[in-house]
mmCIF file of C-alpha atoms and ligand atoms in Angstrom:
data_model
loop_
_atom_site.group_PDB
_atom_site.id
_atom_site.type_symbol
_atom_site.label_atom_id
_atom_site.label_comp_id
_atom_site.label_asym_id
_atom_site.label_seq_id
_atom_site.Cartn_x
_atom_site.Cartn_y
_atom_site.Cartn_z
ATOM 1 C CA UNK A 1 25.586 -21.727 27.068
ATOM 2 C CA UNK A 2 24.056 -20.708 23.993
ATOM 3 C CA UNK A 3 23.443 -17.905 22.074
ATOM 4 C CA UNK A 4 20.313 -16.965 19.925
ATOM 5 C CA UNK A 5 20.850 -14.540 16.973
ATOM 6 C CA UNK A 6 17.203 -13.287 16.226
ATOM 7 C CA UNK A 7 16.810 -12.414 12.041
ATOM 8 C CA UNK A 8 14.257 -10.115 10.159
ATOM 9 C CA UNK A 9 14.411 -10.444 6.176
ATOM 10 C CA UNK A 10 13.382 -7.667 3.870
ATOM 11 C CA UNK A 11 13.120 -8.918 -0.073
ATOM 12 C CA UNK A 12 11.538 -12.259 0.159
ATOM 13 C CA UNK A 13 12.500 -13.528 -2.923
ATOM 14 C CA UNK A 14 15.295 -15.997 -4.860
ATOM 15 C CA UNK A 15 18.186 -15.420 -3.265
ATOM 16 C CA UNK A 16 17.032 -15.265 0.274
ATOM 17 C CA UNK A 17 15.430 -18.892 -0.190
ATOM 18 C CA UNK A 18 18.741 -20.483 -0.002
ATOM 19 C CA UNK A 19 20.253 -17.984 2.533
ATOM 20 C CA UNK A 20 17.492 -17.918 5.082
ATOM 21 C CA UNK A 21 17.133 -21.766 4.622
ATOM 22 C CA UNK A 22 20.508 -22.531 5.010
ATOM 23 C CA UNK A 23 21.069 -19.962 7.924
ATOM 24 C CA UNK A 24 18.440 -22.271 9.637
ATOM 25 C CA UNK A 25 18.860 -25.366 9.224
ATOM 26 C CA UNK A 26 22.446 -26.171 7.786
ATOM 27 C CA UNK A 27 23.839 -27.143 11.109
ATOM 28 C CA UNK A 28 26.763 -29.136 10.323
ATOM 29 C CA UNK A 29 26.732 -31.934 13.567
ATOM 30 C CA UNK A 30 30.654 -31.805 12.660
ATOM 31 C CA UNK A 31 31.057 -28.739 13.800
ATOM 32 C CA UNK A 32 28.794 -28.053 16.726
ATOM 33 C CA UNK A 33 28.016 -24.376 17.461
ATOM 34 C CA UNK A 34 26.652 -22.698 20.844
ATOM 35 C CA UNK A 35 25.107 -19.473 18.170
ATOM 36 C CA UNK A 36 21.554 -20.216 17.179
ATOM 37 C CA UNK A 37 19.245 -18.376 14.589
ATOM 38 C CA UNK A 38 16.080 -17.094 14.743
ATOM 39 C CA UNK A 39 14.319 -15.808 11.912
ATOM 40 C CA UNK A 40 11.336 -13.307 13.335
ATOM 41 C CA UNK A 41 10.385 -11.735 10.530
ATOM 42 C CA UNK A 42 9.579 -11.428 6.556
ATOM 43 C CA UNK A 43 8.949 -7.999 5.179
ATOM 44 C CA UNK A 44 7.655 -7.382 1.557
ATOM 45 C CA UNK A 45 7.001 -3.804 -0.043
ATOM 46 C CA UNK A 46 5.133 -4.527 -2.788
ATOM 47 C CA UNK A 47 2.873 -6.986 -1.538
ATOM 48 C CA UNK A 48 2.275 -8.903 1.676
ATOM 49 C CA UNK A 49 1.636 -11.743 -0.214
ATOM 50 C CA UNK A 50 5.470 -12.411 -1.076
ATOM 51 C CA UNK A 51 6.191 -12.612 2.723
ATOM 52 C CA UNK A 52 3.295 -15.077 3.386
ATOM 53 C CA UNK A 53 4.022 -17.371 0.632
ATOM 54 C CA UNK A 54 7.825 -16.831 1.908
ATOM 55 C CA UNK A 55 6.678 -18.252 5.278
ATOM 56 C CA UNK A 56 4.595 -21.113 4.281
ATOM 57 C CA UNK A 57 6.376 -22.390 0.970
ATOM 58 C CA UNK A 58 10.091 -21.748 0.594
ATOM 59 C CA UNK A 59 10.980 -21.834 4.513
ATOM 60 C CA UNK A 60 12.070 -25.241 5.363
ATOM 61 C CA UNK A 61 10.485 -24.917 8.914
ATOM 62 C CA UNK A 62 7.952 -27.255 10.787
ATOM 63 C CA UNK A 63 7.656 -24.674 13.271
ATOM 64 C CA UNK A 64 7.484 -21.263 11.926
ATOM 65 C CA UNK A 65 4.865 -19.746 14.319
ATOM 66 C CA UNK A 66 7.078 -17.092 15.944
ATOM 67 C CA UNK A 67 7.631 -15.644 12.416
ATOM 68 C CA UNK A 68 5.984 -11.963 11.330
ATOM 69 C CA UNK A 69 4.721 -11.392 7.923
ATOM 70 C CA UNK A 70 4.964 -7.567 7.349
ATOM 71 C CA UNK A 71 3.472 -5.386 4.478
ATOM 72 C CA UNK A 72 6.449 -2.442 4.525
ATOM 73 C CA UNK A 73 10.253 -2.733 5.620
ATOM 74 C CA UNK A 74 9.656 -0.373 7.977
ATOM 75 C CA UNK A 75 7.409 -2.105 9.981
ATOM 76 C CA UNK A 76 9.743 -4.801 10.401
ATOM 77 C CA UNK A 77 12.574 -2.001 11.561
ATOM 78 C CA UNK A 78 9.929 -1.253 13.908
ATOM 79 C CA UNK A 79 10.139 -4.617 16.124
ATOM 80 C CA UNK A 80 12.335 -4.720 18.479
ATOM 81 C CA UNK A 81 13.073 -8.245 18.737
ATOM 82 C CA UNK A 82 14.765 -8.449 15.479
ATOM 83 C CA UNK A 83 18.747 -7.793 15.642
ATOM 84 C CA UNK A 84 20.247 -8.142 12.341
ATOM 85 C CA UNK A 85 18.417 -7.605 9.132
ATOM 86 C CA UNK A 86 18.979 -9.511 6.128
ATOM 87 C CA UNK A 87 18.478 -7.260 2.552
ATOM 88 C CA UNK A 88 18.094 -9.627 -0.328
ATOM 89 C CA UNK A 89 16.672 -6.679 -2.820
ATOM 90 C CA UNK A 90 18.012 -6.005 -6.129
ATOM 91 C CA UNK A 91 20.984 -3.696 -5.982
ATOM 92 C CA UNK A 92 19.763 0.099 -6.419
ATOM 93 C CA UNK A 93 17.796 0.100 -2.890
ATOM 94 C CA UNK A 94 20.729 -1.780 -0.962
ATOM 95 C CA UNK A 95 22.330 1.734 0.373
ATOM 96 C CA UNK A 96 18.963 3.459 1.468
ATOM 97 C CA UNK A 97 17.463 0.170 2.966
ATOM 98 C CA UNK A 98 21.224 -0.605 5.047
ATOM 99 C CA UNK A 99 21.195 3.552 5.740
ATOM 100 C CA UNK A 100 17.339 2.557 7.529
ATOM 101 C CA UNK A 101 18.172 -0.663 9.414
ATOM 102 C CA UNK A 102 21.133 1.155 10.715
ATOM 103 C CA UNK A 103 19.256 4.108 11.642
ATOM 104 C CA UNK A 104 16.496 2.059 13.212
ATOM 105 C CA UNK A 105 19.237 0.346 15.825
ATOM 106 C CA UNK A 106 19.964 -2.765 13.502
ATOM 107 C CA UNK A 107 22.834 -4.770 12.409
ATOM 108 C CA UNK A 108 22.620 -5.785 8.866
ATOM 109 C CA UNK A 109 23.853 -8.564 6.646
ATOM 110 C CA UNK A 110 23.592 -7.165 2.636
ATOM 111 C CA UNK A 111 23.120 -9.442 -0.152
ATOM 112 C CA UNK A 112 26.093 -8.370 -2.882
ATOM 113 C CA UNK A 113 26.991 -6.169 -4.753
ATOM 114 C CA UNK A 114 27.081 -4.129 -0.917
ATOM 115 C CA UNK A 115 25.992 -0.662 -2.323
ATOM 116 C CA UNK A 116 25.987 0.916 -5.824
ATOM 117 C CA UNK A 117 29.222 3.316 -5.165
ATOM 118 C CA UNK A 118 32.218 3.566 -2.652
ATOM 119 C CA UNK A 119 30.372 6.677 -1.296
ATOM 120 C CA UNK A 120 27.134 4.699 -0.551
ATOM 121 C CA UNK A 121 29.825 2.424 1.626
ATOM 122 C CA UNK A 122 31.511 4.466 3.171
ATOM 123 C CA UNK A 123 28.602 6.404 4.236
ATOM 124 C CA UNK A 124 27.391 2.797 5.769
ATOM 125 C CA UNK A 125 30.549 1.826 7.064
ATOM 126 C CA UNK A 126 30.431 5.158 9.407
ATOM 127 C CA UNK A 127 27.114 5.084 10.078
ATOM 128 C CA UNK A 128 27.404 1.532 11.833
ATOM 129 C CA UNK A 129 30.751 2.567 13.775
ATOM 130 C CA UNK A 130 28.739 5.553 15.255
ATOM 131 C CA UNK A 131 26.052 3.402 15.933
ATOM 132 C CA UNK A 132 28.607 0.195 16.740
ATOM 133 C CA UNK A 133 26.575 -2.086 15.151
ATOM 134 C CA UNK A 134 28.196 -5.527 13.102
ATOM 135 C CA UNK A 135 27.284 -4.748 9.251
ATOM 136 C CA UNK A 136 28.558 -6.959 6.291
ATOM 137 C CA UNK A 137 28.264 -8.099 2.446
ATOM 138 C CA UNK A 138 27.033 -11.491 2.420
ATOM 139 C CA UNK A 139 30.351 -12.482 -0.129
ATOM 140 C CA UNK A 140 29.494 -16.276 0.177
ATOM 141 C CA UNK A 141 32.522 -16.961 -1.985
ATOM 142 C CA UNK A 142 35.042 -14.824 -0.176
ATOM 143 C CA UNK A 143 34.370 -17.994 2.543
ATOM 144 C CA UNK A 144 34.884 -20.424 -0.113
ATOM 145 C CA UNK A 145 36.976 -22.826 1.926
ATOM 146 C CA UNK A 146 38.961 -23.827 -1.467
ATOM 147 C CA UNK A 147 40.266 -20.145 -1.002
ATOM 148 C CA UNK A 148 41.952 -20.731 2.392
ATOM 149 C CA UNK A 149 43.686 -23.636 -0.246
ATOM 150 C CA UNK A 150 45.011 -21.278 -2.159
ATOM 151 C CA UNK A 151 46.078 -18.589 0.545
ATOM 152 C CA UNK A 152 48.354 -21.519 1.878
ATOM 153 C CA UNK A 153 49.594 -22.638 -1.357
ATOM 154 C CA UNK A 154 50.536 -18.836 -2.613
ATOM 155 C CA UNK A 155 51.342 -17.391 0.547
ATOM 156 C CA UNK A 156 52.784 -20.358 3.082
ATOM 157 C CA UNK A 157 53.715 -22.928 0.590
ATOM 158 C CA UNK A 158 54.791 -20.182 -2.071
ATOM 159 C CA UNK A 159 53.889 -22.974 -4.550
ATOM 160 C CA UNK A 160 54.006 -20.863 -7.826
ATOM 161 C CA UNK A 161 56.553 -18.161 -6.639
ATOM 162 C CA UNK A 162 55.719 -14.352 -6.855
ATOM 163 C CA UNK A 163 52.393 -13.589 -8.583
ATOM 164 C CA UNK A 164 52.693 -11.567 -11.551
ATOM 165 C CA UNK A 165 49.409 -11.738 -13.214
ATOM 166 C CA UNK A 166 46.230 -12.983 -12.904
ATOM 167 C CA UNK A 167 43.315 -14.353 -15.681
ATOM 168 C CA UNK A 168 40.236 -14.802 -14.199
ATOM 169 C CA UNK A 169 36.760 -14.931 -16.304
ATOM 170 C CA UNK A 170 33.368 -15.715 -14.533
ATOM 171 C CA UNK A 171 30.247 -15.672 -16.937
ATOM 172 C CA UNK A 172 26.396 -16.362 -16.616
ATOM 173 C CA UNK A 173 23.495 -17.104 -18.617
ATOM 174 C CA UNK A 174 20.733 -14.965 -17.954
ATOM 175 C CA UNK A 175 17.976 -14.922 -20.224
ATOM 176 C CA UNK A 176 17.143 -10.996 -20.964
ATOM 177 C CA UNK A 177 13.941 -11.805 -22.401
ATOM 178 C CA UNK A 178 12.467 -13.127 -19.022
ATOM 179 C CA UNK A 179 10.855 -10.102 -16.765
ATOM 180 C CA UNK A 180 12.321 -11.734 -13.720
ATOM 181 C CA UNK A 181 15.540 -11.022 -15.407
ATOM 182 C CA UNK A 182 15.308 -7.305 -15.078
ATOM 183 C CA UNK A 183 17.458 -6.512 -12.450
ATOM 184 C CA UNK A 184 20.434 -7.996 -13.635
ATOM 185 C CA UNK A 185 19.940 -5.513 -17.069
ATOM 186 C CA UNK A 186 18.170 -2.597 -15.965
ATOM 187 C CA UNK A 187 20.763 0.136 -14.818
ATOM 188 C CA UNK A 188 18.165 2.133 -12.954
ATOM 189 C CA UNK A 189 17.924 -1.813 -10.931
ATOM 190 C CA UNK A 190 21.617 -1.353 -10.662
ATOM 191 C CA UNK A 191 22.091 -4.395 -12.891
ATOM 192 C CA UNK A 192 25.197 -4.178 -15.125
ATOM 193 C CA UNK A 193 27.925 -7.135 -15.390
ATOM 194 C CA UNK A 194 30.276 -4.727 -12.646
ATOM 195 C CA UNK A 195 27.944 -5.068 -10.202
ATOM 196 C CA UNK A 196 26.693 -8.664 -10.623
ATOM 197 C CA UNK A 197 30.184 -10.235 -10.889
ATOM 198 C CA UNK A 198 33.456 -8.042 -11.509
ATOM 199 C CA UNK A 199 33.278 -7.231 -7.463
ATOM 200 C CA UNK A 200 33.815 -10.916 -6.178
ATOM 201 C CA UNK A 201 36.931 -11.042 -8.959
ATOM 202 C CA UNK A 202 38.436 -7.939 -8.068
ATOM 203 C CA UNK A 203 38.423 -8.844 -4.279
ATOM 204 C CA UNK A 204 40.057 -12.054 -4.729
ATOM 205 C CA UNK A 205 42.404 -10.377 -6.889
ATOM 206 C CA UNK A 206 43.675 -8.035 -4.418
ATOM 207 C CA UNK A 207 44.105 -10.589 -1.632
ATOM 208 C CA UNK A 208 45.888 -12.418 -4.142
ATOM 209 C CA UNK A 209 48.117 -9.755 -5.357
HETATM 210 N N1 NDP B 1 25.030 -14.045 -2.929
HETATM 211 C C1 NDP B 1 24.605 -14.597 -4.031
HETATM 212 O O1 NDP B 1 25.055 -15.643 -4.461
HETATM 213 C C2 NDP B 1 23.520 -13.934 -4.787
HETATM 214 C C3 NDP B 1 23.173 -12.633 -4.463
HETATM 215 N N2 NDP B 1 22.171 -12.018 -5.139
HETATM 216 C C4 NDP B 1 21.855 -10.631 -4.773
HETATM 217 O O2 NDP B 1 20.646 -10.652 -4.028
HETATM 218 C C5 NDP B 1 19.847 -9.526 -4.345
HETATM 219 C C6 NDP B 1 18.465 -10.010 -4.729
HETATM 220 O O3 NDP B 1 18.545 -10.884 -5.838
HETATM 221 P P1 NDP B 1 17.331 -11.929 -6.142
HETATM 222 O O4 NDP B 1 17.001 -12.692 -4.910
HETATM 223 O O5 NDP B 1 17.681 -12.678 -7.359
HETATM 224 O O6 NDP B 1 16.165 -10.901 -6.482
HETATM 225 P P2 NDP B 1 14.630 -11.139 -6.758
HETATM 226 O O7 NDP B 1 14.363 -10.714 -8.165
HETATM 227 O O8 NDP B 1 14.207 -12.498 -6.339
HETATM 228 O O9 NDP B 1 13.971 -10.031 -5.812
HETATM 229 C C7 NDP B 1 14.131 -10.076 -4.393
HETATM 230 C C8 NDP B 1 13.132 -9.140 -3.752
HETATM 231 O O10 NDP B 1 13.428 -7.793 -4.093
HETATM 232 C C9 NDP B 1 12.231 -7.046 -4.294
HETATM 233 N N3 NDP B 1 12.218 -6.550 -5.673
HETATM 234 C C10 NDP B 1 12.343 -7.273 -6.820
HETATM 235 N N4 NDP B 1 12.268 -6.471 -7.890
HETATM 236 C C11 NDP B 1 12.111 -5.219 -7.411
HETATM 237 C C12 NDP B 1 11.984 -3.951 -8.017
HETATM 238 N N5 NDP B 1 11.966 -3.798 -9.353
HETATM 239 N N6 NDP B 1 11.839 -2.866 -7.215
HETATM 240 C C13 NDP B 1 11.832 -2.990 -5.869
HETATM 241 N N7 NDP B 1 11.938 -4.175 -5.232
HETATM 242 C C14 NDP B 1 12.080 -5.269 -5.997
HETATM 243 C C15 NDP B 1 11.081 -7.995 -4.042
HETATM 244 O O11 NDP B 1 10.746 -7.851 -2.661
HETATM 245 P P3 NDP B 1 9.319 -7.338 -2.154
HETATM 246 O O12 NDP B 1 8.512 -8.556 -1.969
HETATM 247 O O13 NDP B 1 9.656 -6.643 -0.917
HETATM 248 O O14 NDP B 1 8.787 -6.428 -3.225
HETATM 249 C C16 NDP B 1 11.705 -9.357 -4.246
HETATM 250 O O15 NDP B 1 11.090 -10.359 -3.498
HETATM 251 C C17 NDP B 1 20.615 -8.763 -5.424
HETATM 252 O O16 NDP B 1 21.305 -7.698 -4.837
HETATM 253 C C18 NDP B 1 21.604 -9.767 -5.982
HETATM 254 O O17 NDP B 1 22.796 -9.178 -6.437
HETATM 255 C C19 NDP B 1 21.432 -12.682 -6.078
HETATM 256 C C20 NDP B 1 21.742 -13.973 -6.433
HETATM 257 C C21 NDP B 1 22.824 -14.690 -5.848
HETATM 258 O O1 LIG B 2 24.582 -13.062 -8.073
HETATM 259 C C1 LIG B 2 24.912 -14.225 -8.162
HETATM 260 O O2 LIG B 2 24.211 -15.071 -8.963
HETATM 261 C C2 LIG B 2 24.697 -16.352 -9.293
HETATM 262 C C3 LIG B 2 25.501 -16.934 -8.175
HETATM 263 O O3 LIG B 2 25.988 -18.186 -8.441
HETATM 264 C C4 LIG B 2 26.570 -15.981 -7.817
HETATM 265 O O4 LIG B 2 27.380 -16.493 -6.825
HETATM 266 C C5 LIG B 2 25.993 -14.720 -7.319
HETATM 267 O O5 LIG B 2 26.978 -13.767 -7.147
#
């Protein structure tokens, strides 16, 4: 029997090219699954448009008929079809968007860093207890399967002994000149290199230590 997860997107933009696509058509034949996905909706704020051109150009989809275009999040948090949002929007809107979907009865999957603060969180974590709904970072690397290599070789193997310190450097190019670029600068975006990066480090860091 199979199982059919039904997705709504808000923040139809770089990021949620490669997500939605892969969410929908990345079925590995190796590893056969009875959980399908459905995406239902697109929602843009700033301009309809961006959904549309989401729809027709960047999904991968020969079918995408079923799929809504909206012109605000909230109407998207308004059908009731959709389960489990998506939020691929730069960081500074992440908590208020989640603190919505929540609100509105759905289960949300948030593009990283998951809020601003550890208040915004834990505000989020409640809310979807008290509302039992399934919410989560999308931490793509934190299912890195050359991590489950490494658990083994620390932790069952004990290959290296006890860990006493760890050196880890991660660093990007991004062209601050270029508009697009904006949120990963701006604070008021909540762009910053602690947001954009440090997180994924420190979390591996702690699992390792
Ligand atoms: N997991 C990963 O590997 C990655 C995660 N990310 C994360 O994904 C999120 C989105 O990043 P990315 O896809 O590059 O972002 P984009 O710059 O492509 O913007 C995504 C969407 O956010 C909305 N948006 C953009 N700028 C603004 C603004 N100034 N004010 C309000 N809304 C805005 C727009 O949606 P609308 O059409 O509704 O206006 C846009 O389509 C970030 O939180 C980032 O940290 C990014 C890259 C990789
Ligand atoms: O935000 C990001 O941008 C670049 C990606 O490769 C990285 O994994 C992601 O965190």
């Amino acid at each position: 029997m199979s199982y059919t997860i039904t997705w709504g997107l808000l923040g139809p933009g770089r990021i949620a090219g490669k997500f939605i696509n892969d969410l929908l058509f990345a079925a590995d034949p190796s590893r056969p699954t009875t959980i399908k996905h459905k995406l239902l909706g697109i929602a843009s704020n700033s301009n309809v448009k961006n959904a549309t051109r989401f729809k027709n150009e960047t999904i991968n989809q020969e079918s995408n008929t079923e799929i809504q275009c909206y012109e605000k999040y909230d109407e998207l948090l308004a059908n009731d079809q959709i389960q489990v949002v998506y939020i691929a929007t730069p960081n500074f809107n992440h908590f208020e968007l989640c603190y919505k979907c929540l609100q509105a009865g759905k289960s949300v999957l948030m593009e990283k860093p998951f809020t601003i603060n550890a208040k915004q969180t834990e505000i989020l974590i409640e809310l979807s207890r008290k509302k039992k709904l399934f919410l989560m970072e999308a931490f793509w690397t934190r299912f890195n399967p050359i991590y489950e290599d490494v658990y083994k070789l620390c932790f069952e193997e004990s290959v290296i002994g006890d860990i006493v310190t760890i050196t880890s450097q991660l660093s990007f190019l991004f062209e601050q000149s270029d508009p697009s670029m904006d949120r990963i600068y701006n604070p008021a975006l909540g762009g910053g290199s602690s947001l954009k990066f440090h997180h994924k480090q420190h979390c591996q860091i702690l699992e390792l230590m």
